[in-house]
């Protein structure tokens, strides 16, 4: 295999690890860069691993990866990649926020894997920018950072700000960055080596709908679940859901019994309560605000349904005194 044309100076990535970071997103990114060097026949890409204080942190599987350095000022041509996980609000420290701000002023490109966009937004680096984040954190992110243009793409990379929605999307992002640094030819070789031959185009990367996450492929059910997911604050009536996808209410109920072992009303309510749980844990919104954001008109009604679903009140979930 002939070598791909390379630059004299390797492109350097600095991965910033937060406690409980997604090991899948991190390892996919590193492996993509490693294969890039292998297929180029020389070192096109270098990487360093950093963490607060230079101390190792546990990943989502409870293991530790060696850390090279603490947070420090970087070269302008470096790229920071923030690696975080499901509890990013708790692990996002002042130290990493200030470090990102400082390096952003130096002109360093910055990206985030999985929920890394939260850390970037907390540092004020995404206002007016497009971004994406793991679907579990999407609603709380929208509530906390209204000035960020949160997309439904699996990955975003514009104006030296990068983000992914988790999982294999870190491969997509690294292939995009390989293309920027070394050209499409090497990126295609890397994708082929990974058996990842269909490189997703940035602008056409589709979100993973709730029906896809659950593994259902019934077209009408997929449409209905997507409608529910995008109308949590103002829930649609079963009759309106059925009418929108051109089926009867009875057909709607049969679909839910067959595929979800539930009724449309119960499933919709559980979906809204799940969103409420995320907002309670991931934002500073009041319990009343959370209830309204999830389509519950009164605090008492919200609390009663939440307690029935999770065995505790919204206030108790947060460790707050009952009101």
PDB file of C-alpha atoms in Angstrom:
ATOM      1  CA  UNK A   1       0.000   0.000   0.000  1.00  0.00           C
ATOM      2  CA  UNK A   2       1.420   3.399  -0.945  1.00  0.00           C
ATOM      3  CA  UNK A   3       1.746   6.046   1.688  1.00  0.00           C
ATOM      4  CA  UNK A   4      -0.764   8.841   1.848  1.00  0.00           C
ATOM      5  CA  UNK A   5       0.714  12.301   1.575  1.00  0.00           C
ATOM      6  CA  UNK A   6       1.213  13.723   5.066  1.00  0.00           C
ATOM      7  CA  UNK A   7       2.246  16.927   6.760  1.00  0.00           C
ATOM      8  CA  UNK A   8       5.686  17.113   8.397  1.00  0.00           C
ATOM      9  CA  UNK A   9       4.258  17.869  11.851  1.00  0.00           C
ATOM     10  CA  UNK A  10       1.779  15.341  13.266  1.00  0.00           C
ATOM     11  CA  UNK A  11      -1.634  16.629  14.236  1.00  0.00           C
ATOM     12  CA  UNK A  12      -1.982  16.441  18.040  1.00  0.00           C
ATOM     13  CA  UNK A  13      -5.173  15.642  19.960  1.00  0.00           C
ATOM     14  CA  UNK A  14      -5.434  16.174  23.704  1.00  0.00           C
ATOM     15  CA  UNK A  15      -8.134  14.013  25.309  1.00  0.00           C
ATOM     16  CA  UNK A  16      -9.468  15.448  28.575  1.00  0.00           C
ATOM     17  CA  UNK A  17     -10.980  12.703  30.734  1.00  0.00           C
ATOM     18  CA  UNK A  18     -13.745  13.434  33.235  1.00  0.00           C
ATOM     19  CA  UNK A  19     -14.713  10.841  35.872  1.00  0.00           C
ATOM     20  CA  UNK A  20     -17.045   8.130  34.529  1.00  0.00           C
ATOM     21  CA  UNK A  21     -16.341   9.119  30.921  1.00  0.00           C
ATOM     22  CA  UNK A  22     -17.774   6.910  28.155  1.00  0.00           C
ATOM     23  CA  UNK A  23     -15.127   4.286  27.460  1.00  0.00           C
ATOM     24  CA  UNK A  24     -16.818   3.385  24.165  1.00  0.00           C
ATOM     25  CA  UNK A  25     -16.632   6.926  22.799  1.00  0.00           C
ATOM     26  CA  UNK A  26     -13.042   7.397  23.979  1.00  0.00           C
ATOM     27  CA  UNK A  27     -11.693   4.063  22.721  1.00  0.00           C
ATOM     28  CA  UNK A  28     -13.423   4.436  19.335  1.00  0.00           C
ATOM     29  CA  UNK A  29     -11.758   7.814  18.878  1.00  0.00           C
ATOM     30  CA  UNK A  30      -8.287   6.565  19.817  1.00  0.00           C
ATOM     31  CA  UNK A  31      -8.559   3.444  17.671  1.00  0.00           C
ATOM     32  CA  UNK A  32      -9.587   5.497  14.642  1.00  0.00           C
ATOM     33  CA  UNK A  33      -6.487   7.694  15.005  1.00  0.00           C
ATOM     34  CA  UNK A  34      -4.232   4.669  15.586  1.00  0.00           C
ATOM     35  CA  UNK A  35      -5.427   3.023  12.393  1.00  0.00           C
ATOM     36  CA  UNK A  36      -4.901   6.327  10.579  1.00  0.00           C
ATOM     37  CA  UNK A  37      -1.209   6.229  11.502  1.00  0.00           C
ATOM     38  CA  UNK A  38      -0.953   2.556  10.599  1.00  0.00           C
ATOM     39  CA  UNK A  39      -2.416   2.997   7.128  1.00  0.00           C
ATOM     40  CA  UNK A  40      -0.492   6.199   6.424  1.00  0.00           C
ATOM     41  CA  UNK A  41       2.744   4.374   7.186  1.00  0.00           C
ATOM     42  CA  UNK A  42       3.917   7.127   9.519  1.00  0.00           C
ATOM     43  CA  UNK A  43       2.797   9.184  12.501  1.00  0.00           C
ATOM     44  CA  UNK A  44       0.202  11.624  11.206  1.00  0.00           C
ATOM     45  CA  UNK A  45      -1.576  11.888  14.543  1.00  0.00           C
ATOM     46  CA  UNK A  46      -0.359  12.129  18.108  1.00  0.00           C
ATOM     47  CA  UNK A  47      -2.412  12.188  21.281  1.00  0.00           C
ATOM     48  CA  UNK A  48      -1.990  13.046  24.909  1.00  0.00           C
ATOM     49  CA  UNK A  49      -4.311  12.157  27.769  1.00  0.00           C
ATOM     50  CA  UNK A  50      -4.992  14.688  30.497  1.00  0.00           C
ATOM     51  CA  UNK A  51      -7.154  14.961  33.598  1.00  0.00           C
ATOM     52  CA  UNK A  52      -7.573  17.384  36.451  1.00  0.00           C
ATOM     53  CA  UNK A  53      -4.407  17.433  38.550  1.00  0.00           C
ATOM     54  CA  UNK A  54      -2.845  14.818  36.265  1.00  0.00           C
ATOM     55  CA  UNK A  55      -4.605  12.113  38.272  1.00  0.00           C
ATOM     56  CA  UNK A  56      -6.202   9.035  36.696  1.00  0.00           C
ATOM     57  CA  UNK A  57      -9.992   8.795  36.727  1.00  0.00           C
ATOM     58  CA  UNK A  58     -12.281   5.794  36.387  1.00  0.00           C
ATOM     59  CA  UNK A  59     -14.181   5.311  33.145  1.00  0.00           C
ATOM     60  CA  UNK A  60     -17.763   4.066  32.709  1.00  0.00           C
ATOM     61  CA  UNK A  61     -16.563   0.474  33.259  1.00  0.00           C
ATOM     62  CA  UNK A  62     -14.637   1.312  36.423  1.00  0.00           C
ATOM     63  CA  UNK A  63     -11.191   1.004  34.808  1.00  0.00           C
ATOM     64  CA  UNK A  64      -8.432   3.606  34.569  1.00  0.00           C
ATOM     65  CA  UNK A  65      -6.436   4.788  31.552  1.00  0.00           C
ATOM     66  CA  UNK A  66      -2.935   6.242  32.021  1.00  0.00           C
ATOM     67  CA  UNK A  67      -2.866  10.055  32.153  1.00  0.00           C
ATOM     68  CA  UNK A  68       0.030  11.985  30.607  1.00  0.00           C
ATOM     69  CA  UNK A  69      -0.459  15.430  32.090  1.00  0.00           C
ATOM     70  CA  UNK A  70      -2.711  17.838  34.022  1.00  0.00           C
ATOM     71  CA  UNK A  71      -4.709  20.614  32.380  1.00  0.00           C
ATOM     72  CA  UNK A  72      -2.199  23.037  30.842  1.00  0.00           C
ATOM     73  CA  UNK A  73      -2.015  25.586  28.050  1.00  0.00           C
ATOM     74  CA  UNK A  74      -1.668  23.991  24.635  1.00  0.00           C
ATOM     75  CA  UNK A  75      -0.417  24.875  21.170  1.00  0.00           C
ATOM     76  CA  UNK A  76      -2.812  26.737  18.904  1.00  0.00           C
ATOM     77  CA  UNK A  77      -2.833  23.872  16.388  1.00  0.00           C
ATOM     78  CA  UNK A  78      -3.818  21.259  19.014  1.00  0.00           C
ATOM     79  CA  UNK A  79      -7.374  19.941  19.319  1.00  0.00           C
ATOM     80  CA  UNK A  80      -8.927  19.275  22.715  1.00  0.00           C
ATOM     81  CA  UNK A  81     -11.426  16.421  22.938  1.00  0.00           C
ATOM     82  CA  UNK A  82     -13.496  16.384  26.153  1.00  0.00           C
ATOM     83  CA  UNK A  83     -14.582  12.878  27.178  1.00  0.00           C
ATOM     84  CA  UNK A  84     -17.447  12.639  29.646  1.00  0.00           C
ATOM     85  CA  UNK A  85     -20.378  10.412  30.571  1.00  0.00           C
ATOM     86  CA  UNK A  86     -23.925  10.316  31.844  1.00  0.00           C
ATOM     87  CA  UNK A  87     -23.296  12.283  35.062  1.00  0.00           C
ATOM     88  CA  UNK A  88     -21.536  15.183  33.358  1.00  0.00           C
ATOM     89  CA  UNK A  89     -23.266  17.850  35.473  1.00  0.00           C
ATOM     90  CA  UNK A  90     -21.582  16.419  38.575  1.00  0.00           C
ATOM     91  CA  UNK A  91     -18.166  15.808  37.009  1.00  0.00           C
ATOM     92  CA  UNK A  92     -17.895  19.122  35.136  1.00  0.00           C
ATOM     93  CA  UNK A  93     -15.526  21.043  37.430  1.00  0.00           C
ATOM     94  CA  UNK A  94     -14.497  24.699  37.505  1.00  0.00           C
ATOM     95  CA  UNK A  95     -10.986  23.559  36.613  1.00  0.00           C
ATOM     96  CA  UNK A  96     -11.914  22.097  33.236  1.00  0.00           C
ATOM     97  CA  UNK A  97     -14.322  24.938  32.433  1.00  0.00           C
ATOM     98  CA  UNK A  98     -11.605  27.542  33.069  1.00  0.00           C
ATOM     99  CA  UNK A  99      -9.040  25.461  31.170  1.00  0.00           C
ATOM    100  CA  UNK A 100     -11.292  25.256  28.118  1.00  0.00           C
ATOM    101  CA  UNK A 101     -11.968  28.987  28.199  1.00  0.00           C
ATOM    102  CA  UNK A 102      -8.265  29.777  28.445  1.00  0.00           C
ATOM    103  CA  UNK A 103      -7.309  27.518  25.544  1.00  0.00           C
ATOM    104  CA  UNK A 104     -10.241  28.745  23.450  1.00  0.00           C
ATOM    105  CA  UNK A 105      -8.817  32.268  23.787  1.00  0.00           C
ATOM    106  CA  UNK A 106      -5.525  30.895  22.469  1.00  0.00           C
ATOM    107  CA  UNK A 107      -7.360  29.602  19.388  1.00  0.00           C
ATOM    108  CA  UNK A 108      -7.299  25.892  20.230  1.00  0.00           C
ATOM    109  CA  UNK A 109     -10.002  23.803  18.518  1.00  0.00           C
ATOM    110  CA  UNK A 110     -12.270  22.040  21.036  1.00  0.00           C
ATOM    111  CA  UNK A 111     -14.624  19.068  20.790  1.00  0.00           C
ATOM    112  CA  UNK A 112     -16.671  16.857  23.073  1.00  0.00           C
ATOM    113  CA  UNK A 113     -17.619  13.178  22.933  1.00  0.00           C
ATOM    114  CA  UNK A 114     -20.930  11.793  24.216  1.00  0.00           C
ATOM    115  CA  UNK A 115     -21.922  14.545  26.688  1.00  0.00           C
ATOM    116  CA  UNK A 116     -18.796  16.642  26.212  1.00  0.00           C
ATOM    117  CA  UNK A 117     -20.884  19.397  24.622  1.00  0.00           C
ATOM    118  CA  UNK A 118     -22.270  20.119  28.096  1.00  0.00           C
ATOM    119  CA  UNK A 119     -18.793  21.033  29.373  1.00  0.00           C
ATOM    120  CA  UNK A 120     -18.163  23.178  26.309  1.00  0.00           C
ATOM    121  CA  UNK A 121     -21.499  24.956  26.761  1.00  0.00           C
ATOM    122  CA  UNK A 122     -20.778  25.498  30.456  1.00  0.00           C
ATOM    123  CA  UNK A 123     -17.566  27.238  29.399  1.00  0.00           C
ATOM    124  CA  UNK A 124     -19.566  29.466  27.049  1.00  0.00           C
ATOM    125  CA  UNK A 125     -17.912  28.038  23.941  1.00  0.00           C
ATOM    126  CA  UNK A 126     -21.063  26.992  22.092  1.00  0.00           C
ATOM    127  CA  UNK A 127     -23.276  30.098  22.208  1.00  0.00           C
ATOM    128  CA  UNK A 128     -24.423  30.671  18.642  1.00  0.00           C
ATOM    129  CA  UNK A 129     -22.788  27.422  17.511  1.00  0.00           C
ATOM    130  CA  UNK A 130     -24.345  24.186  16.348  1.00  0.00           C
ATOM    131  CA  UNK A 131     -23.800  21.192  18.630  1.00  0.00           C
ATOM    132  CA  UNK A 132     -25.101  17.752  19.506  1.00  0.00           C
ATOM    133  CA  UNK A 133     -25.174  15.591  22.625  1.00  0.00           C
ATOM    134  CA  UNK A 134     -26.259  12.132  23.757  1.00  0.00           C
ATOM    135  CA  UNK A 135     -30.054  11.828  23.555  1.00  0.00           C
ATOM    136  CA  UNK A 136     -30.449  11.198  27.306  1.00  0.00           C
ATOM    137  CA  UNK A 137     -29.045  14.666  28.038  1.00  0.00           C
ATOM    138  CA  UNK A 138     -30.784  16.457  25.200  1.00  0.00           C
ATOM    139  CA  UNK A 139     -33.805  17.906  27.016  1.00  0.00           C
ATOM    140  CA  UNK A 140     -31.879  19.105  30.055  1.00  0.00           C
ATOM    141  CA  UNK A 141     -29.270  20.673  27.758  1.00  0.00           C
ATOM    142  CA  UNK A 142     -31.949  22.607  25.871  1.00  0.00           C
ATOM    143  CA  UNK A 143     -33.368  23.936  29.120  1.00  0.00           C
ATOM    144  CA  UNK A 144     -29.978  25.016  30.490  1.00  0.00           C
ATOM    145  CA  UNK A 145     -28.359  26.371  27.310  1.00  0.00           C
ATOM    146  CA  UNK A 146     -31.057  28.011  25.143  1.00  0.00           C
ATOM    147  CA  UNK A 147     -28.463  30.011  23.162  1.00  0.00           C
ATOM    148  CA  UNK A 148     -26.838  26.860  21.743  1.00  0.00           C
ATOM    149  CA  UNK A 149     -28.193  25.580  18.431  1.00  0.00           C
ATOM    150  CA  UNK A 150     -28.610  21.949  19.491  1.00  0.00           C
ATOM    151  CA  UNK A 151     -29.054  19.735  16.427  1.00  0.00           C
ATOM    152  CA  UNK A 152     -30.249  16.161  16.019  1.00  0.00           C
ATOM    153  CA  UNK A 153     -27.113  15.124  14.122  1.00  0.00           C
ATOM    154  CA  UNK A 154     -24.932  12.292  15.386  1.00  0.00           C
ATOM    155  CA  UNK A 155     -21.897  14.571  15.159  1.00  0.00           C
ATOM    156  CA  UNK A 156     -21.205  18.218  14.387  1.00  0.00           C
ATOM    157  CA  UNK A 157     -17.979  19.904  13.357  1.00  0.00           C
ATOM    158  CA  UNK A 158     -17.979  23.572  12.416  1.00  0.00           C
ATOM    159  CA  UNK A 159     -15.889  26.627  13.235  1.00  0.00           C
ATOM    160  CA  UNK A 160     -13.388  24.595  15.305  1.00  0.00           C
ATOM    161  CA  UNK A 161     -16.134  23.367  17.633  1.00  0.00           C
ATOM    162  CA  UNK A 162     -16.899  19.645  17.527  1.00  0.00           C
ATOM    163  CA  UNK A 163     -19.396  17.407  19.323  1.00  0.00           C
ATOM    164  CA  UNK A 164     -20.889  13.923  19.101  1.00  0.00           C
ATOM    165  CA  UNK A 165     -24.024  12.190  20.340  1.00  0.00           C
ATOM    166  CA  UNK A 166     -22.102   9.218  21.742  1.00  0.00           C
ATOM    167  CA  UNK A 167     -21.416   5.631  20.685  1.00  0.00           C
ATOM    168  CA  UNK A 168     -19.953   5.145  17.224  1.00  0.00           C
ATOM    169  CA  UNK A 169     -20.384   8.850  16.445  1.00  0.00           C
ATOM    170  CA  UNK A 170     -16.852   9.392  17.775  1.00  0.00           C
ATOM    171  CA  UNK A 171     -15.641   7.339  14.801  1.00  0.00           C
ATOM    172  CA  UNK A 172     -17.542   9.685  12.480  1.00  0.00           C
ATOM    173  CA  UNK A 173     -15.966  12.721  14.101  1.00  0.00           C
ATOM    174  CA  UNK A 174     -12.441  11.301  13.960  1.00  0.00           C
ATOM    175  CA  UNK A 175     -12.912  10.410  10.293  1.00  0.00           C
ATOM    176  CA  UNK A 176     -14.005  13.995   9.708  1.00  0.00           C
ATOM    177  CA  UNK A 177     -10.903  15.294  11.498  1.00  0.00           C
ATOM    178  CA  UNK A 178      -8.666  12.866   9.586  1.00  0.00           C
ATOM    179  CA  UNK A 179     -10.185  14.231   6.385  1.00  0.00           C
ATOM    180  CA  UNK A 180      -9.445  17.808   7.492  1.00  0.00           C
ATOM    181  CA  UNK A 181      -5.840  16.984   8.368  1.00  0.00           C
ATOM    182  CA  UNK A 182      -4.839  14.419   5.737  1.00  0.00           C
ATOM    183  CA  UNK A 183      -7.557  14.221   3.121  1.00  0.00           C
ATOM    184  CA  UNK A 184     -10.502  12.018   2.251  1.00  0.00           C
ATOM    185  CA  UNK A 185      -8.389   9.203   0.818  1.00  0.00           C
ATOM    186  CA  UNK A 186      -6.867   8.283   4.181  1.00  0.00           C
ATOM    187  CA  UNK A 187     -10.213   8.679   5.950  1.00  0.00           C
ATOM    188  CA  UNK A 188     -11.824   6.239   3.528  1.00  0.00           C
ATOM    189  CA  UNK A 189      -9.018   3.721   4.088  1.00  0.00           C
ATOM    190  CA  UNK A 190      -9.501   3.978   7.854  1.00  0.00           C
ATOM    191  CA  UNK A 191     -13.269   3.550   7.556  1.00  0.00           C
ATOM    192  CA  UNK A 192     -12.756   0.471   5.388  1.00  0.00           C
ATOM    193  CA  UNK A 193     -10.303  -1.025   7.902  1.00  0.00           C
ATOM    194  CA  UNK A 194     -12.912  -0.513  10.623  1.00  0.00           C
ATOM    195  CA  UNK A 195     -15.597  -2.177   8.466  1.00  0.00           C
ATOM    196  CA  UNK A 196     -17.232   1.228   8.678  1.00  0.00           C
ATOM    197  CA  UNK A 197     -17.510   1.772   4.982  1.00  0.00           C
ATOM    198  CA  UNK A 198     -20.494   4.155   4.928  1.00  0.00           C
ATOM    199  CA  UNK A 199     -19.030   7.389   6.256  1.00  0.00           C
ATOM    200  CA  UNK A 200     -21.950   9.470   7.429  1.00  0.00           C
ATOM    201  CA  UNK A 201     -22.151  12.870   5.831  1.00  0.00           C
ATOM    202  CA  UNK A 202     -22.180  15.590   8.478  1.00  0.00           C
ATOM    203  CA  UNK A 203     -25.201  17.494   7.239  1.00  0.00           C
ATOM    204  CA  UNK A 204     -27.294  14.367   6.756  1.00  0.00           C
ATOM    205  CA  UNK A 205     -26.526  12.540   9.973  1.00  0.00           C
ATOM    206  CA  UNK A 206     -29.883  11.604  11.422  1.00  0.00           C
ATOM    207  CA  UNK A 207     -30.704  11.381  15.104  1.00  0.00           C
ATOM    208  CA  UNK A 208     -31.485   8.026  16.615  1.00  0.00           C
ATOM    209  CA  UNK A 209     -35.235   8.054  17.112  1.00  0.00           C
ATOM    210  CA  UNK A 210     -36.808   6.384  20.134  1.00  0.00           C
ATOM    211  CA  UNK A 211     -38.243   3.658  17.889  1.00  0.00           C
ATOM    212  CA  UNK A 212     -34.769   2.864  16.566  1.00  0.00           C
ATOM    213  CA  UNK A 213     -33.318   2.722  20.067  1.00  0.00           C
ATOM    214  CA  UNK A 214     -35.991   0.224  21.054  1.00  0.00           C
ATOM    215  CA  UNK A 215     -35.483  -1.835  17.929  1.00  0.00           C
ATOM    216  CA  UNK A 216     -38.913  -1.390  16.366  1.00  0.00           C
ATOM    217  CA  UNK A 217     -39.265  -1.068  12.606  1.00  0.00           C
ATOM    218  CA  UNK A 218     -43.034  -0.734  12.211  1.00  0.00           C
ATOM    219  CA  UNK A 219     -43.334   2.525  10.187  1.00  0.00           C
ATOM    220  CA  UNK A 220     -46.532   3.781  11.827  1.00  0.00           C
ATOM    221  CA  UNK A 221     -45.264   3.016  15.327  1.00  0.00           C
ATOM    222  CA  UNK A 222     -41.984   4.777  14.557  1.00  0.00           C
ATOM    223  CA  UNK A 223     -43.890   7.869  13.433  1.00  0.00           C
ATOM    224  CA  UNK A 224     -46.069   7.854  16.528  1.00  0.00           C
ATOM    225  CA  UNK A 225     -43.144   7.474  18.933  1.00  0.00           C
ATOM    226  CA  UNK A 226     -41.291  10.286  17.181  1.00  0.00           C
ATOM    227  CA  UNK A 227     -44.373  12.494  17.527  1.00  0.00           C
ATOM    228  CA  UNK A 228     -44.582  11.688  21.224  1.00  0.00           C
ATOM    229  CA  UNK A 229     -40.904  12.383  21.792  1.00  0.00           C
ATOM    230  CA  UNK A 230     -41.109  15.810  20.135  1.00  0.00           C
ATOM    231  CA  UNK A 231     -44.349  16.786  21.902  1.00  0.00           C
ATOM    232  CA  UNK A 232     -43.649  16.117  25.563  1.00  0.00           C
ATOM    233  CA  UNK A 233     -44.401  19.620  26.840  1.00  0.00           C
ATOM    234  CA  UNK A 234     -47.796  19.733  25.125  1.00  0.00           C
ATOM    235  CA  UNK A 235     -48.894  16.082  24.794  1.00  0.00           C
ATOM    236  CA  UNK A 236     -51.057  15.105  21.842  1.00  0.00           C
ATOM    237  CA  UNK A 237     -54.292  13.188  22.380  1.00  0.00           C
ATOM    238  CA  UNK A 238     -54.402   9.572  21.141  1.00  0.00           C
ATOM    239  CA  UNK A 239     -56.949  10.527  18.516  1.00  0.00           C
ATOM    240  CA  UNK A 240     -54.683  13.275  17.185  1.00  0.00           C
ATOM    241  CA  UNK A 241     -51.703  10.902  17.097  1.00  0.00           C
ATOM    242  CA  UNK A 242     -53.713   8.355  15.134  1.00  0.00           C
ATOM    243  CA  UNK A 243     -55.065  10.966  12.726  1.00  0.00           C
ATOM    244  CA  UNK A 244     -51.580  12.360  12.022  1.00  0.00           C
ATOM    245  CA  UNK A 245     -50.308   8.970  10.813  1.00  0.00           C
ATOM    246  CA  UNK A 246     -53.578   8.067   9.051  1.00  0.00           C
ATOM    247  CA  UNK A 247     -54.754   5.204  11.244  1.00  0.00           C
ATOM    248  CA  UNK A 248     -57.732   4.786  13.569  1.00  0.00           C
ATOM    249  CA  UNK A 249     -57.538   5.130  17.336  1.00  0.00           C
ATOM    250  CA  UNK A 250     -58.320   1.413  17.622  1.00  0.00           C
ATOM    251  CA  UNK A 251     -55.392   0.577  15.323  1.00  0.00           C
ATOM    252  CA  UNK A 252     -53.180   2.814  17.437  1.00  0.00           C
ATOM    253  CA  UNK A 253     -54.128   0.927  20.581  1.00  0.00           C
ATOM    254  CA  UNK A 254     -53.516  -2.427  18.896  1.00  0.00           C
ATOM    255  CA  UNK A 255     -50.008  -1.346  17.837  1.00  0.00           C
ATOM    256  CA  UNK A 256     -49.116  -0.396  21.389  1.00  0.00           C
ATOM    257  CA  UNK A 257     -50.513  -3.614  22.855  1.00  0.00           C
ATOM    258  CA  UNK A 258     -48.682  -5.761  20.318  1.00  0.00           C
ATOM    259  CA  UNK A 259     -45.250  -4.094  20.288  1.00  0.00           C
ATOM    260  CA  UNK A 260     -45.027  -2.263  23.607  1.00  0.00           C
ATOM    261  CA  UNK A 261     -47.386  -4.219  25.860  1.00  0.00           C
ATOM    262  CA  UNK A 262     -48.889  -0.912  26.942  1.00  0.00           C
ATOM    263  CA  UNK A 263     -51.566   1.624  26.075  1.00  0.00           C
ATOM    264  CA  UNK A 264     -50.717   4.844  24.187  1.00  0.00           C
ATOM    265  CA  UNK A 265     -51.690   6.949  27.219  1.00  0.00           C
ATOM    266  CA  UNK A 266     -49.570   4.987  29.695  1.00  0.00           C
ATOM    267  CA  UNK A 267     -46.557   4.827  27.391  1.00  0.00           C
ATOM    268  CA  UNK A 268     -46.763   8.562  26.674  1.00  0.00           C
ATOM    269  CA  UNK A 269     -47.022   9.340  30.388  1.00  0.00           C
ATOM    270  CA  UNK A 270     -44.012   7.138  31.175  1.00  0.00           C
ATOM    271  CA  UNK A 271     -42.029   8.904  28.436  1.00  0.00           C
ATOM    272  CA  UNK A 272     -42.845  12.296  29.977  1.00  0.00           C
ATOM    273  CA  UNK A 273     -41.995  11.068  33.480  1.00  0.00           C
ATOM    274  CA  UNK A 274     -38.658   9.772  32.224  1.00  0.00           C
ATOM    275  CA  UNK A 275     -37.890  13.183  30.800  1.00  0.00           C
ATOM    276  CA  UNK A 276     -38.914  14.727  34.129  1.00  0.00           C
ATOM    277  CA  UNK A 277     -36.510  12.434  35.963  1.00  0.00           C
ATOM    278  CA  UNK A 278     -33.657  13.581  33.695  1.00  0.00           C
ATOM    279  CA  UNK A 279     -34.516  17.242  34.217  1.00  0.00           C
ATOM    280  CA  UNK A 280     -34.706  16.831  37.984  1.00  0.00           C
ATOM    281  CA  UNK A 281     -31.259  15.218  38.084  1.00  0.00           C
ATOM    282  CA  UNK A 282     -29.536  17.299  35.418  1.00  0.00           C
ATOM    283  CA  UNK A 283     -30.894  20.851  35.799  1.00  0.00           C
ATOM    284  CA  UNK A 284     -31.624  23.400  38.498  1.00  0.00           C
ATOM    285  CA  UNK A 285     -35.230  23.861  37.367  1.00  0.00           C
ATOM    286  CA  UNK A 286     -37.794  23.832  40.162  1.00  0.00           C
ATOM    287  CA  UNK A 287     -40.091  20.835  40.529  1.00  0.00           C
ATOM    288  CA  UNK A 288     -42.999  22.952  39.272  1.00  0.00           C
ATOM    289  CA  UNK A 289     -41.008  24.047  36.208  1.00  0.00           C
ATOM    290  CA  UNK A 290     -40.037  20.442  35.468  1.00  0.00           C
ATOM    291  CA  UNK A 291     -43.654  19.329  35.696  1.00  0.00           C
ATOM    292  CA  UNK A 292     -44.803  22.042  33.278  1.00  0.00           C
ATOM    293  CA  UNK A 293     -41.940  21.282  30.866  1.00  0.00           C
ATOM    294  CA  UNK A 294     -43.130  17.674  30.740  1.00  0.00           C
ATOM    295  CA  UNK A 295     -46.788  18.457  30.138  1.00  0.00           C
ATOM    296  CA  UNK A 296     -48.165  18.177  33.676  1.00  0.00           C
ATOM    297  CA  UNK A 297     -50.429  21.148  34.427  1.00  0.00           C
ATOM    298  CA  UNK A 298     -50.415  20.934  38.224  1.00  0.00           C
ATOM    299  CA  UNK A 299     -47.641  20.127  40.707  1.00  0.00           C
ATOM    300  CA  UNK A 300     -49.875  17.756  42.661  1.00  0.00           C
ATOM    301  CA  UNK A 301     -50.779  15.721  39.559  1.00  0.00           C
ATOM    302  CA  UNK A 302     -47.118  15.553  38.542  1.00  0.00           C
ATOM    303  CA  UNK A 303     -45.972  14.489  42.016  1.00  0.00           C
ATOM    304  CA  UNK A 304     -48.649  11.794  42.285  1.00  0.00           C
ATOM    305  CA  UNK A 305     -47.735  10.218  38.933  1.00  0.00           C
ATOM    306  CA  UNK A 306     -44.001  10.544  39.591  1.00  0.00           C
ATOM    307  CA  UNK A 307     -44.327   8.817  42.971  1.00  0.00           C
ATOM    308  CA  UNK A 308     -46.362   5.995  41.405  1.00  0.00           C
ATOM    309  CA  UNK A 309     -43.713   5.517  38.691  1.00  0.00           C
ATOM    310  CA  UNK A 310     -40.487   5.859  40.724  1.00  0.00           C
ATOM    311  CA  UNK A 311     -41.566   5.128  44.289  1.00  0.00           C
ATOM    312  CA  UNK A 312     -40.604   8.558  45.565  1.00  0.00           C
ATOM    313  CA  UNK A 313     -41.601  12.179  45.113  1.00  0.00           C
ATOM    314  CA  UNK A 314     -39.696  14.559  42.816  1.00  0.00           C
ATOM    315  CA  UNK A 315     -38.414  16.417  45.891  1.00  0.00           C
ATOM    316  CA  UNK A 316     -37.117  13.215  47.490  1.00  0.00           C
ATOM    317  CA  UNK A 317     -35.291  12.273  44.278  1.00  0.00           C
ATOM    318  CA  UNK A 318     -33.325  15.493  44.677  1.00  0.00           C
ATOM    319  CA  UNK A 319     -32.870  15.098  48.412  1.00  0.00           C
ATOM    320  CA  UNK A 320     -35.018  18.161  49.077  1.00  0.00           C
ATOM    321  CA  UNK A 321     -37.567  18.531  51.894  1.00  0.00           C
ATOM    322  CA  UNK A 322     -41.133  17.716  50.946  1.00  0.00           C
ATOM    323  CA  UNK A 323     -43.408  20.660  50.252  1.00  0.00           C
TER     324      UNK A 323
END
